[in-house]
Amino acid sequence: MTQNSMRDTSVSPAAMDASHDRGHGAKSGFWPMVMGSVGVVYGDIGTSPLYALKTALHHTSATSASPDEVIGVVSLLIYALVFTVTVKYVIFLMRADNKGEGGTLSLMALAQGVLKRRGRVVFLLGVAGAALFSGDAIITPAISVLSAVEGLGVAEQGLVPYILPITVVILISLFAVQRSGTAKVAAFFGPVMLVFFALIGVLGIWHIADAPVILHAFNPLRGIAFLFGNGASGFVTLGLVFLAVTGAEALYADMGHFGRKPIQLAWLFFVLPSLLLNYLGQGALVMKDPAAIKDPFFLMVPNWALIPFVILSTAATVIASQAVITGAFSLIRQAIQLGLLPRMEIQHTSETTEGQIFVPRANRMMLIGVLLLVFLFKSSDALANAYGIAVTGTMVVTTLLAFFVVRYLWRWPLVTCVLVIGFFLCIDLAFLIANLVKVLDGGWVPLVLAACSMLVMWTWVRGTALLSQKTHRDSISTRDLVRMLGKSKPTRVPGTAIFLTSDPEVAPSALMHNLKHNKVLHERVLIVSVRTEDSPRVPRENRFEITKLSDDFTAIYLHYGYMELPRMPAALANLRKAGLKFDIMTTSFFLGRRTLKASPNSGMPRWQDLLFIAMSKQAATATDFFSIPSDRVVELGAQVSV
């Protein structure tokens, strides 16, 4: 039996709205989703007040800033939150969901589904966005935790030498607990961030009274006057102002976990007002007491409450770091399923929640990267120079991908597309160019990280394609092999043999080696291929296609979304329910294990051959990745030149 095609790209925004809300709102309840989004989605952007205004004002003046300068910078912060976060992400981009899922790779898959032949540009943009996010995922824990712990130095000067060691201990502990999962910790995320946002909002209201003139920052002309009235310095400050919106991508990427409406409600009626009030309060405090420019966020707090507030802020930054770490795990899973990275061991940390996963190798690499950044930069002010470029680059990529969606999927008129996307792109490019000024002062870090990530993904995609071409060129078609076996009548043994392959149309190498060396064939042969679709998840009824090649040969396609992990035992159980007869106790899995060696005619430079081979050696085995019972596996090796 063959299931119907599972790709449907002609989906209207209204239809996507309906399916998205049904998919999430009914599951967990609306208000718990709102609370959860406050805790997880807004952890990163919510902790930006710790360093955004301070860093921007320090660039304007290290010791003091004039009232006009303070109002101008706060005005830029306000309208960065309004246009970049509220208008672009909350109102516009969150409508471009891929069956409920958001993020760069989801948007790439959505755009690729409608572009067909013109998908190469979209693919490259998606890879670039994912690579830039990898840089952000390493920098965010470092700057967030470090900026919070620095509050100890404000409370007690004698604690300054302990800031770095405490930061390191917190970060190591944070990455160490990833293995146990975040289900229990997540229950505390919402309440902690709820208290944090409420307090920073109240502190903001309290200090606005110090200089009510700060409310003039709501006039956008004050921000524009500062930007163009300070020459190059004003433009560089714009890059530092961008620190206020560095968590905006989380709004889009975490849409699949909480739903669009809970995220929108939490932002518009709670998180955004709290952030605006806090920035206004910080600005008013600096206008009243210019010495407060050294750390206005913590100096808003009375001395008696400073230590508890530092502890609360540190907890908030850990939550912000947790959110980006789990986001990185999800991105890696998507990249593996889409063929951008080799298979890695992925562990599920929750029996009930599909999205809670742990990637051990990625966790180790991220911890090493974060600690190196902390020891290299030593302060949040220094790290701020490295922070913005990765996020602005990701935002530019997201905006460009959105053009393909609104033009070819939503079918907006070209003029409308150019006007809307052009508006957002101008803002993103302004932020990106302003951040590029910081390349020599630390901005090179995310660029190097992103370049390495792109190189790894490009090498894997290119090497896999060349290897597939070579395999097809040297192989025989499955149908031809079935006809030949029907005439030669090899020795048959009882039971079922399952051969995993990337293409059922080509005879699996493990099958050929089994015939060549063992000279036997099982009485029932299943040739199974796992395909990753453009959608995040595939309905169970569309999970498989079965094609009878002969009385004893069957070709099976298993379809999974890029947010799912293919589990062979569950797939086999579904196949048996669908009527495919075989005894799992007499079933063996035959897997091909290829040993690669470099070839002078591979089509890639030798260094790239060696990188591809090294990545192949580090890839998780099919047995682990597909959760195949190890006592049912037979591996047959072969040496292949690439």
mmCIF file of N, CA and C in Angstrom, residues 329 332-333 335-337 340-347 358-363 365 456 565 615 618-621 624-626:
data_model
loop_
_atom_site.group_PDB
_atom_site.id
_atom_site.type_symbol
_atom_site.label_atom_id
_atom_site.label_comp_id
_atom_site.label_asym_id
_atom_site.label_seq_id
_atom_site.Cartn_x
_atom_site.Cartn_y
_atom_site.Cartn_z
ATOM 1 N N PHE A 329 20.317 22.411 20.900
ATOM 2 C CA PHE A 329 20.075 20.971 20.744
ATOM 3 C C PHE A 329 19.008 20.722 19.673
ATOM 4 N N ILE A 332 20.440 21.360 16.224
ATOM 5 C CA ILE A 332 21.327 20.275 15.793
ATOM 6 C C ILE A 332 20.501 19.084 15.314
ATOM 7 N N ARG A 333 19.428 18.776 16.037
ATOM 8 C CA ARG A 333 18.570 17.671 15.599
ATOM 9 C C ARG A 333 17.981 17.959 14.221
ATOM 10 N N ALA A 335 19.264 19.915 11.929
ATOM 11 C CA ALA A 335 20.352 19.873 10.952
ATOM 12 C C ALA A 335 20.719 18.436 10.588
ATOM 13 N N ILE A 336 20.707 17.541 11.581
ATOM 14 C CA ILE A 336 21.013 16.130 11.307
ATOM 15 C C ILE A 336 19.937 15.533 10.413
ATOM 16 N N GLN A 337 18.682 15.797 10.732
ATOM 17 C CA GLN A 337 17.586 15.231 9.960
ATOM 18 C C GLN A 337 17.546 15.784 8.533
ATOM 19 N N LEU A 340 22.452 18.077 7.126
ATOM 20 C CA LEU A 340 23.491 19.100 7.189
ATOM 21 C C LEU A 340 24.653 18.684 8.096
ATOM 22 N N LEU A 341 24.417 17.721 8.967
ATOM 23 C CA LEU A 341 25.441 17.259 9.906
ATOM 24 C C LEU A 341 25.406 15.732 9.979
ATOM 25 N N PRO A 342 26.527 15.113 10.352
ATOM 26 C CA PRO A 342 26.513 13.657 10.537
ATOM 27 C C PRO A 342 25.646 13.277 11.728
ATOM 28 N N ARG A 343 25.240 12.016 11.764
ATOM 29 C CA ARG A 343 24.422 11.544 12.878
ATOM 30 C C ARG A 343 25.179 11.679 14.196
ATOM 31 N N MET A 344 24.486 12.161 15.223
ATOM 32 C CA MET A 344 25.042 12.241 16.573
ATOM 33 C C MET A 344 24.106 11.517 17.537
ATOM 34 N N GLU A 345 24.669 11.100 18.653
ATOM 35 C CA GLU A 345 23.840 10.487 19.686
ATOM 36 C C GLU A 345 22.898 11.541 20.257
ATOM 37 N N ILE A 346 21.610 11.244 20.241
ATOM 38 C CA ILE A 346 20.599 12.155 20.776
ATOM 39 C C ILE A 346 19.792 11.397 21.819
ATOM 40 N N GLN A 347 19.783 11.906 23.040
ATOM 41 C CA GLN A 347 19.083 11.242 24.134
ATOM 42 C C GLN A 347 17.809 12.007 24.480
ATOM 43 N N PHE A 358 18.847 15.734 24.647
ATOM 44 C CA PHE A 358 20.203 16.036 25.095
ATOM 45 C C PHE A 358 21.170 15.470 24.068
ATOM 46 N N VAL A 359 22.096 16.316 23.598
ATOM 47 C CA VAL A 359 23.094 15.899 22.612
ATOM 48 C C VAL A 359 24.459 15.979 23.299
ATOM 49 N N PRO A 360 24.982 14.854 23.791
ATOM 50 C CA PRO A 360 26.201 14.878 24.617
ATOM 51 C C PRO A 360 27.383 15.569 23.946
ATOM 52 N N ARG A 361 27.660 15.238 22.683
ATOM 53 C CA ARG A 361 28.834 15.811 22.022
ATOM 54 C C ARG A 361 28.697 17.321 21.867
ATOM 55 N N ALA A 362 27.513 17.771 21.486
ATOM 56 C CA ALA A 362 27.292 19.211 21.343
ATOM 57 C C ALA A 362 27.410 19.909 22.691
ATOM 58 N N ASN A 363 26.921 19.274 23.751
ATOM 59 C CA ASN A 363 26.997 19.855 25.092
ATOM 60 C C ASN A 363 28.447 20.074 25.514
ATOM 61 N N MET A 365 31.116 20.371 23.530
ATOM 62 C CA MET A 365 31.742 21.388 22.685
ATOM 63 C C MET A 365 31.296 22.788 23.074
ATOM 64 N N VAL A 456 31.809 23.086 8.139
ATOM 65 C CA VAL A 456 31.477 21.708 8.519
ATOM 66 C C VAL A 456 30.233 21.235 7.775
ATOM 67 N N LEU A 565 12.774 12.163 15.729
ATOM 68 C CA LEU A 565 13.862 11.191 15.688
ATOM 69 C C LEU A 565 13.310 9.855 15.195
ATOM 70 N N MET A 615 34.713 13.462 10.031
ATOM 71 C CA MET A 615 33.331 13.618 10.493
ATOM 72 C C MET A 615 32.584 12.293 10.410
ATOM 73 N N GLN A 618 33.306 10.109 13.318
ATOM 74 C CA GLN A 618 32.713 10.569 14.568
ATOM 75 C C GLN A 618 31.201 10.398 14.598
ATOM 76 N N ALA A 619 30.598 10.075 13.458
ATOM 77 C CA ALA A 619 29.138 9.959 13.387
ATOM 78 C C ALA A 619 28.644 8.788 14.235
ATOM 79 N N ALA A 620 27.474 8.953 14.816
ATOM 80 C CA ALA A 620 26.861 7.871 15.585
ATOM 81 C C ALA A 620 26.484 6.730 14.653
ATOM 82 N N THR A 621 26.549 5.526 15.149
ATOM 83 C CA THR A 621 26.198 4.369 14.332
ATOM 84 C C THR A 621 24.695 4.359 14.064
ATOM 85 N N ASP A 624 22.621 2.994 16.993
ATOM 86 C CA ASP A 624 22.266 3.933 18.060
ATOM 87 C C ASP A 624 21.263 4.971 17.584
ATOM 88 N N PHE A 625 21.493 5.532 16.392
ATOM 89 C CA PHE A 625 20.665 6.636 15.914
ATOM 90 C C PHE A 625 19.225 6.200 15.683
ATOM 91 N N PHE A 626 19.031 5.003 15.147
ATOM 92 C CA PHE A 626 17.689 4.512 14.854
ATOM 93 C C PHE A 626 17.124 3.644 15.982
#
